PDB file of C-alpha atoms in Angstrom:
ATOM      1  CA  GLU B  19      17.540 239.753  42.749  1.00 96.00           C
ATOM      2  CA  MET B  20      15.194 236.995  41.633  1.00 96.00           C
ATOM      3  CA  GLN B  21      13.551 237.779  38.316  1.00 97.00           C
ATOM      4  CA  VAL B  22      11.594 236.154  35.530  1.00 98.00           C
ATOM      5  CA  LEU B  23      11.035 237.710  32.111  1.00 98.00           C
ATOM      6  CA  GLU B  24       8.424 236.516  29.651  1.00 98.00           C
ATOM      7  CA  SER B  25       8.564 236.865  25.889  1.00 98.00           C
ATOM      8  CA  GLY B  26       6.959 235.467  22.775  1.00 98.00           C
ATOM      9  CA  GLY B  27       3.493 236.978  22.940  1.00 97.00           C
ATOM     10  CA  GLY B  28       1.783 238.536  19.966  1.00 97.00           C
ATOM     11  CA  LEU B  29      -1.166 238.477  17.598  1.00 98.00           C
ATOM     12  CA  VAL B  30      -2.134 235.082  16.195  1.00 98.00           C
ATOM     13  CA  GLN B  31      -5.105 233.833  14.209  1.00 98.00           C
ATOM     14  CA  PRO B  32      -7.566 231.337  15.667  1.00 98.00           C
ATOM     15  CA  GLY B  33      -6.186 227.842  15.260  1.00 98.00           C
ATOM     16  CA  GLY B  34      -2.630 229.107  15.223  1.00 98.00           C
ATOM     17  CA  SER B  35       0.310 228.406  17.509  1.00 98.00           C
ATOM     18  CA  LEU B  36       2.622 230.437  19.702  1.00 98.00           C
ATOM     19  CA  ARG B  37       5.523 229.585  21.996  1.00 98.00           C
ATOM     20  CA  LEU B  38       6.072 231.642  25.123  1.00 98.00           C
ATOM     21  CA  SER B  39       9.421 231.761  26.909  1.00 98.00           C
ATOM     22  CA  CYS B  40      10.359 232.809  30.409  1.00 98.00           C
ATOM     23  CA  GLU B  41      13.975 233.494  31.350  1.00 98.00           C
ATOM     24  CA  ALA B  42      14.801 233.191  35.039  1.00 98.00           C
ATOM     25  CA  SER B  43      17.664 234.734  36.969  1.00 97.00           C
ATOM     26  CA  GLY B  44      18.796 235.287  40.545  1.00 97.00           C
ATOM     27  CA  PHE B  45      17.793 231.859  41.895  1.00 96.00           C
ATOM     28  CA  THR B  46      18.645 228.203  41.397  1.00 96.00           C
ATOM     29  CA  PHE B  47      16.140 227.517  38.652  1.00 97.00           C
ATOM     30  CA  ASN B  48      16.010 223.733  38.853  1.00 95.00           C
ATOM     31  CA  TYR B  49      15.142 223.827  42.564  1.00 96.00           C
ATOM     32  CA  TYR B  50      11.760 225.404  41.961  1.00 96.00           C
ATOM     33  CA  ALA B  51       8.518 224.466  40.268  1.00 96.00           C
ATOM     34  CA  MET B  52       7.264 227.039  37.783  1.00 97.00           C
ATOM     35  CA  THR B  53       3.759 228.082  36.791  1.00 97.00           C
ATOM     36  CA  TRP B  54       1.982 229.922  33.981  1.00 98.00           C
ATOM     37  CA  VAL B  55      -0.980 232.094  34.972  1.00 98.00           C
ATOM     38  CA  ARG B  56      -3.067 234.180  32.584  1.00 98.00           C
ATOM     39  CA  GLN B  57      -5.408 237.115  32.903  1.00 98.00           C
ATOM     40  CA  ALA B  58      -7.929 237.980  30.205  1.00 98.00           C
ATOM     41  CA  PRO B  59      -8.623 241.695  29.668  1.00 97.00           C
ATOM     42  CA  GLY B  60     -10.568 243.043  32.628  1.00 96.00           C
ATOM     43  CA  LYS B  61     -10.890 239.592  34.189  1.00 97.00           C
ATOM     44  CA  GLY B  62      -9.402 237.656  37.083  1.00 97.00           C
ATOM     45  CA  LEU B  63      -6.421 235.362  37.335  1.00 98.00           C
ATOM     46  CA  GLU B  64      -6.559 231.903  35.761  1.00 98.00           C
ATOM     47  CA  TRP B  65      -4.045 229.184  36.544  1.00 98.00           C
ATOM     48  CA  VAL B  66      -2.812 227.571  33.315  1.00 98.00           C
ATOM     49  CA  SER B  67      -0.039 225.071  33.961  1.00 97.00           C
ATOM     50  CA  TYR B  68       2.612 223.911  36.430  1.00 96.00           C
ATOM     51  CA  ILE B  69       5.882 222.033  36.039  1.00 96.00           C
ATOM     52  CA  SER B  70       8.081 220.576  38.744  1.00 95.00           C
ATOM     53  CA  GLY B  71      11.683 221.655  39.205  1.00 95.00           C
ATOM     54  CA  SER B  72      13.034 218.576  37.470  1.00 95.00           C
ATOM     55  CA  GLY B  73      10.436 218.793  34.714  1.00 95.00           C
ATOM     56  CA  ASP B  74       9.185 215.287  35.509  1.00 95.00           C
ATOM     57  CA  SER B  75       5.694 216.391  36.479  1.00 94.00           C
ATOM     58  CA  ALA B  76       3.366 218.761  34.669  1.00 96.00           C
ATOM     59  CA  TYR B  77      -0.248 219.711  35.231  1.00 96.00           C
ATOM     60  CA  TYR B  78      -2.764 221.666  33.180  1.00 97.00           C
ATOM     61  CA  ALA B  79      -6.046 223.495  33.553  1.00 96.00           C
ATOM     62  CA  ASP B  80      -8.959 221.753  31.836  1.00 96.00           C
ATOM     63  CA  SER B  81      -9.303 224.745  29.509  1.00 96.00           C
ATOM     64  CA  VAL B  82      -5.870 224.174  27.940  1.00 98.00           C
ATOM     65  CA  ARG B  83      -5.169 220.477  28.432  1.00 97.00           C
ATOM     66  CA  GLY B  84      -4.364 218.821  25.125  1.00 97.00           C
ATOM     67  CA  ARG B  85      -3.588 222.148  23.443  1.00 98.00           C
ATOM     68  CA  PHE B  86      -0.822 223.634  25.603  1.00 98.00           C
ATOM     69  CA  THR B  87       2.465 222.028  26.651  1.00 98.00           C
ATOM     70  CA  ILE B  88       4.679 223.306  29.442  1.00 98.00           C
ATOM     71  CA  SER B  89       8.392 222.484  29.457  1.00 98.00           C
ATOM     72  CA  ARG B  90      11.652 223.762  30.864  1.00 98.00           C
ATOM     73  CA  ASP B  91      15.351 223.783  30.020  1.00 98.00           C
ATOM     74  CA  ASN B  92      17.195 223.846  33.316  1.00 97.00           C
ATOM     75  CA  SER B  93      20.541 224.262  31.576  1.00 97.00           C
ATOM     76  CA  GLU B  94      19.236 227.525  30.102  1.00 97.00           C
ATOM     77  CA  ASN B  95      17.130 228.633  33.104  1.00 98.00           C
ATOM     78  CA  THR B  96      14.157 228.934  30.773  1.00 98.00           C
ATOM     79  CA  LEU B  97      10.508 227.937  31.009  1.00 98.00           C
ATOM     80  CA  TYR B  98       8.303 227.464  27.957  1.00 98.00           C
ATOM     81  CA  LEU B  99       4.642 227.268  27.059  1.00 98.00           C
ATOM     82  CA  GLN B 100       3.804 225.838  23.643  1.00 98.00           C
ATOM     83  CA  MET B 101       0.290 226.909  22.722  1.00 98.00           C
ATOM     84  CA  ASN B 102      -1.495 225.184  19.833  1.00 98.00           C
ATOM     85  CA  SER B 103      -5.034 225.375  18.441  1.00 98.00           C
ATOM     86  CA  LEU B 104      -5.428 228.829  19.917  1.00 98.00           C
ATOM     87  CA  ARG B 105      -8.894 230.243  20.494  1.00 98.00           C
ATOM     88  CA  ALA B 106     -10.224 233.734  21.044  1.00 98.00           C
ATOM     89  CA  GLU B 107     -10.751 232.899  24.712  1.00 98.00           C
ATOM     90  CA  ASP B 108      -7.001 232.331  25.100  1.00 98.00           C
ATOM     91  CA  THR B 109      -6.471 236.082  24.655  1.00 98.00           C
ATOM     92  CA  ALA B 110      -4.798 237.258  27.845  1.00 98.00           C
ATOM     93  CA  ILE B 111      -1.670 238.472  29.559  1.00 98.00           C
ATOM     94  CA  TYR B 112       0.417 235.395  30.338  1.00 98.00           C
ATOM     95  CA  TYR B 113       2.524 235.501  33.488  1.00 98.00           C
ATOM     96  CA  CYS B 114       5.390 233.208  34.363  1.00 98.00           C
ATOM     97  CA  ALA B 115       5.911 232.698  38.092  1.00 98.00           C
ATOM     98  CA  LYS B 116       8.240 230.847  40.462  1.00 97.00           C
ATOM     99  CA  ASP B 117       7.035 228.650  43.314  1.00 96.00           C
ATOM    100  CA  ILE B 118       7.681 230.156  46.722  1.00 93.00           C
ATOM    101  CA  LEU B 119       9.165 227.049  48.309  1.00 88.00           C
ATOM    102  CA  VAL B 120      11.657 224.417  47.194  1.00 85.00           C
ATOM    103  CA  ARG B 121       9.378 221.680  48.540  1.00 79.00           C
ATOM    104  CA  GLY B 122       6.535 223.126  46.511  1.00 79.00           C
ATOM    105  CA  GLY B 123       3.675 225.182  47.817  1.00 80.00           C
ATOM    106  CA  PHE B 124       1.544 225.876  44.792  1.00 92.00           C
ATOM    107  CA  CYS B 125       2.063 229.520  45.530  1.00 95.00           C
ATOM    108  CA  MET B 126       4.037 231.940  43.373  1.00 96.00           C
ATOM    109  CA  ASP B 127       6.330 234.594  44.803  1.00 96.00           C
ATOM    110  CA  VAL B 128       8.243 235.894  41.799  1.00 97.00           C
ATOM    111  CA  TRP B 129       6.206 237.060  38.817  1.00 98.00           C
ATOM    112  CA  GLY B 130       7.186 238.555  35.509  1.00 97.00           C
ATOM    113  CA  LYS B 131       5.538 241.569  33.923  1.00 97.00           C
ATOM    114  CA  GLY B 132       3.665 239.282  31.554  1.00 98.00           C
ATOM    115  CA  THR B 133       3.463 238.864  27.799  1.00 98.00           C
ATOM    116  CA  THR B 134       0.285 239.601  25.866  1.00 98.00           C
ATOM    117  CA  VAL B 135      -1.307 237.016  23.605  1.00 98.00           C
ATOM    118  CA  THR B 136      -4.109 238.126  21.290  1.00 98.00           C
ATOM    119  CA  VAL B 137      -6.009 235.556  19.281  1.00 98.00           C
ATOM    120  CA  SER B 138      -7.986 237.237  16.529  1.00 97.00           C
ATOM    121  CA  SER B 139      -8.566 237.102  12.809  1.00 95.00           C
TER     122      SER B 139
ATOM    123  CA  GLN I  17     -13.914 223.463  37.924  1.00 69.00           C
ATOM    124  CA  SER I  18     -15.562 226.693  39.091  1.00 81.00           C
ATOM    125  CA  ALA I  19     -13.554 229.474  40.660  1.00 90.00           C
ATOM    126  CA  LEU I  20     -13.409 229.844  44.409  1.00 97.00           C
ATOM    127  CA  THR I  21     -16.082 232.221  45.669  1.00 98.00           C
ATOM    128  CA  GLN I  22     -15.016 235.676  46.835  1.00 98.00           C
ATOM    129  CA  PRO I  23     -17.107 238.813  47.373  1.00 98.00           C
ATOM    130  CA  ALA I  24     -16.846 241.112  44.374  1.00 97.00           C
ATOM    131  CA  SER I  25     -16.009 244.113  46.526  1.00 97.00           C
ATOM    132  CA  VAL I  26     -15.298 245.230  50.068  1.00 98.00           C
ATOM    133  CA  SER I  27     -14.543 248.635  51.474  1.00 97.00           C
ATOM    134  CA  GLY I  28     -13.278 250.254  54.631  1.00 97.00           C
ATOM    135  CA  SER I  29     -11.955 253.518  55.990  1.00 97.00           C
ATOM    136  CA  PRO I  30      -8.294 254.165  56.781  1.00 97.00           C
ATOM    137  CA  GLY I  31      -7.315 252.503  60.038  1.00 97.00           C
ATOM    138  CA  GLN I  32     -10.196 250.046  59.986  1.00 97.00           C
ATOM    139  CA  SER I  33      -9.999 246.294  59.390  1.00 97.00           C
ATOM    140  CA  ILE I  34     -11.656 244.292  56.638  1.00 98.00           C
ATOM    141  CA  THR I  35     -11.971 240.586  55.949  1.00 98.00           C
ATOM    142  CA  ILE I  36     -12.259 238.907  52.564  1.00 98.00           C
ATOM    143  CA  SER I  37     -13.665 235.398  52.412  1.00 98.00           C
ATOM    144  CA  CYS I  38     -12.783 232.645  49.945  1.00 98.00           C
ATOM    145  CA  THR I  39     -15.115 229.668  49.811  1.00 98.00           C
ATOM    146  CA  GLY I  40     -14.347 226.397  48.104  1.00 97.00           C
ATOM    147  CA  THR I  41     -14.967 222.744  48.781  1.00 97.00           C
ATOM    148  CA  SER I  42     -13.378 219.826  50.594  1.00 96.00           C
ATOM    149  CA  SER I  43     -11.547 219.086  47.337  1.00 96.00           C
ATOM    150  CA  ASP I  44      -9.623 222.320  47.465  1.00 96.00           C
ATOM    151  CA  VAL I  45      -9.672 224.885  50.299  1.00 97.00           C
ATOM    152  CA  GLY I  46     -10.968 222.465  52.897  1.00 96.00           C
ATOM    153  CA  GLY I  47      -8.661 219.638  51.974  1.00 96.00           C
ATOM    154  CA  TYR I  48      -5.228 221.246  51.811  1.00 96.00           C
ATOM    155  CA  LYS I  49      -3.027 223.807  53.529  1.00 95.00           C
ATOM    156  CA  TYR I  50      -2.013 225.275  50.151  1.00 96.00           C
ATOM    157  CA  VAL I  51      -4.168 228.387  50.270  1.00 97.00           C
ATOM    158  CA  SER I  52      -2.584 231.632  49.128  1.00 98.00           C
ATOM    159  CA  TRP I  53      -3.614 235.254  48.778  1.00 98.00           C
ATOM    160  CA  TYR I  54      -2.405 237.734  46.167  1.00 98.00           C
ATOM    161  CA  GLN I  55      -2.649 241.500  45.891  1.00 98.00           C
ATOM    162  CA  GLN I  56      -2.787 243.078  42.444  1.00 98.00           C
ATOM    163  CA  HIS I  57      -2.638 246.789  41.754  1.00 98.00           C
ATOM    164  CA  PRO I  58      -3.930 248.018  38.364  1.00 96.00           C
ATOM    165  CA  GLY I  59      -1.536 247.253  35.541  1.00 95.00           C
ATOM    166  CA  LYS I  60       0.817 245.330  37.798  1.00 97.00           C
ATOM    167  CA  ALA I  61       1.652 241.682  38.309  1.00 97.00           C
ATOM    168  CA  PRO I  62       0.143 239.922  41.334  1.00 98.00           C
ATOM    169  CA  LYS I  63       2.094 239.880  44.593  1.00 98.00           C
ATOM    170  CA  VAL I  64       1.795 237.085  47.149  1.00 98.00           C
ATOM    171  CA  ILE I  65       0.860 238.260  50.631  1.00 98.00           C
ATOM    172  CA  ILE I  66      -0.130 234.971  52.308  1.00 98.00           C
ATOM    173  CA  TYR I  67       0.843 231.356  51.602  1.00 97.00           C
ATOM    174  CA  ASP I  68       0.095 228.033  53.299  1.00 96.00           C
ATOM    175  CA  VAL I  69      -3.068 229.610  54.769  1.00 97.00           C
ATOM    176  CA  ILE I  70      -1.335 231.726  57.407  1.00 97.00           C
ATOM    177  CA  ASN I  71       2.265 232.476  56.420  1.00 96.00           C
ATOM    178  CA  ARG I  72       3.546 235.855  55.280  1.00 97.00           C
ATOM    179  CA  PRO I  73       6.489 236.055  52.854  1.00 96.00           C
ATOM    180  CA  PRO I  74       9.434 238.203  53.896  1.00 95.00           C
ATOM    181  CA  GLY I  75       8.683 241.896  53.599  1.00 95.00           C
ATOM    182  CA  ILE I  76       4.905 241.581  53.855  1.00 97.00           C
ATOM    183  CA  SER I  77       3.344 243.697  56.581  1.00 97.00           C
ATOM    184  CA  ASN I  78       1.865 241.949  59.612  1.00 97.00           C
ATOM    185  CA  ARG I  79      -1.293 243.957  58.919  1.00 98.00           C
ATOM    186  CA  PHE I  80      -2.133 241.098  56.548  1.00 98.00           C
ATOM    187  CA  SER I  81      -3.226 237.826  58.122  1.00 98.00           C
ATOM    188  CA  GLY I  82      -4.811 234.619  56.882  1.00 98.00           C
ATOM    189  CA  SER I  83      -6.959 231.905  58.388  1.00 98.00           C
ATOM    190  CA  LYS I  84      -9.117 228.965  57.406  1.00 98.00           C
ATOM    191  CA  SER I  85     -12.174 227.230  58.793  1.00 97.00           C
ATOM    192  CA  GLY I  86     -13.571 224.266  56.949  1.00 97.00           C
ATOM    193  CA  ASN I  87     -13.974 225.101  53.272  1.00 97.00           C
ATOM    194  CA  THR I  88     -13.577 228.860  53.750  1.00 98.00           C
ATOM    195  CA  ALA I  89     -10.336 230.789  53.942  1.00 98.00           C
ATOM    196  CA  SER I  90     -10.139 234.410  54.994  1.00 98.00           C
ATOM    197  CA  LEU I  91      -7.781 237.333  54.552  1.00 98.00           C
ATOM    198  CA  THR I  92      -7.868 240.121  57.112  1.00 98.00           C
ATOM    199  CA  VAL I  93      -6.279 243.487  56.463  1.00 98.00           C
ATOM    200  CA  SER I  94      -5.972 245.612  59.579  1.00 98.00           C
ATOM    201  CA  GLY I  95      -5.065 249.269  59.869  1.00 97.00           C
ATOM    202  CA  LEU I  96      -6.229 249.979  56.325  1.00 98.00           C
ATOM    203  CA  GLN I  97      -3.993 252.249  54.300  1.00 97.00           C
ATOM    204  CA  ALA I  98      -4.597 253.967  50.974  1.00 97.00           C
ATOM    205  CA  ASP I  99      -2.081 251.709  49.246  1.00 97.00           C
ATOM    206  CA  ASP I 100      -4.082 248.635  50.251  1.00 98.00           C
ATOM    207  CA  GLU I 101      -6.638 249.583  47.610  1.00 98.00           C
ATOM    208  CA  ALA I 102      -6.233 246.809  45.040  1.00 98.00           C
ATOM    209  CA  ASP I 103      -7.698 243.547  43.792  1.00 98.00           C
ATOM    210  CA  TYR I 104      -7.202 240.500  46.006  1.00 98.00           C
ATOM    211  CA  TYR I 105      -7.268 236.899  44.864  1.00 98.00           C
ATOM    212  CA  CYS I 106      -7.232 233.686  46.830  1.00 98.00           C
ATOM    213  CA  SER I 107      -5.961 230.416  45.386  1.00 98.00           C
ATOM    214  CA  SER I 108      -5.898 226.787  46.450  1.00 98.00           C
ATOM    215  CA  TYR I 109      -4.368 223.527  45.403  1.00 96.00           C
ATOM    216  CA  THR I 110      -6.994 220.985  44.373  1.00 96.00           C
ATOM    217  CA  SER I 111      -7.470 217.225  44.458  1.00 95.00           C
ATOM    218  CA  SER I 112      -6.997 217.221  40.674  1.00 93.00           C
ATOM    219  CA  SER I 113      -3.396 218.394  41.116  1.00 93.00           C
ATOM    220  CA  THR I 114      -4.301 221.805  39.768  1.00 95.00           C
ATOM    221  CA  VAL I 115      -4.587 225.258  41.288  1.00 96.00           C
ATOM    222  CA  ILE I 116      -7.763 227.282  41.312  1.00 97.00           C
ATOM    223  CA  PHE I 117      -8.144 231.015  41.886  1.00 98.00           C
ATOM    224  CA  GLY I 118     -10.990 232.959  43.347  1.00 98.00           C
ATOM    225  CA  GLY I 119     -12.874 235.438  41.213  1.00 97.00           C
ATOM    226  CA  GLY I 120     -11.169 238.359  42.916  1.00 98.00           C
ATOM    227  CA  THR I 121     -12.254 241.050  45.353  1.00 98.00           C
ATOM    228  CA  LYS I 122     -11.844 244.765  44.804  1.00 98.00           C
ATOM    229  CA  LEU I 123     -10.859 246.507  48.021  1.00 98.00           C
ATOM    230  CA  THR I 124     -11.742 250.178  48.184  1.00 97.00           C
ATOM    231  CA  VAL I 125     -10.266 252.390  50.891  1.00 97.00           C
ATOM    232  CA  LEU I 126     -12.821 255.126  51.492  1.00 94.00           C
TER     233      LEU I 126
END
């Protein structure tokens, strides 16, 4: 069974940093692009960042570009999101998700349960 | 970039059909085949029900169908069932090499 499991969320002060992890299992990790999506309390989905299967290409939402860095360790089947200069508006559930197709489709078919990030003093 | 435009809510009775629209621009919905639809029940992670505008992943009921005309994509749910009550989000690849979601639509089964 294909699964992804996020970890690393928590309470952090404004301006602080946090590193999220996402462990994948049940599929050939390096074949698939991976994505981070977040959802603020009571709000809709917001795409955050995408990384290709090889890790050579990465893209970011305007709201996080320059503050967040996506990366992956294909030898460990793990995706990361390094979040710096955190703001209150970054408070959300952060989901890790796998791309549906090997060739890339910018669509996610396997989602984790999410990890909660709260930015507050 | 602003979110894709979806109606805030739609409703229908069991057995009926509903359609949810998702309007973007030629730089996203209108320019690419990478339009997807997700269903999200309260407290749960999203679940993809349509990808590449019209394709259903394995295990998704054929009561769900997708289409696109110009800058507007649509999701139709036929034969409404109680379990279809959920939030629905569209998404599209964009010319900026990003992905954008719609604001979400709450489907109520009366």
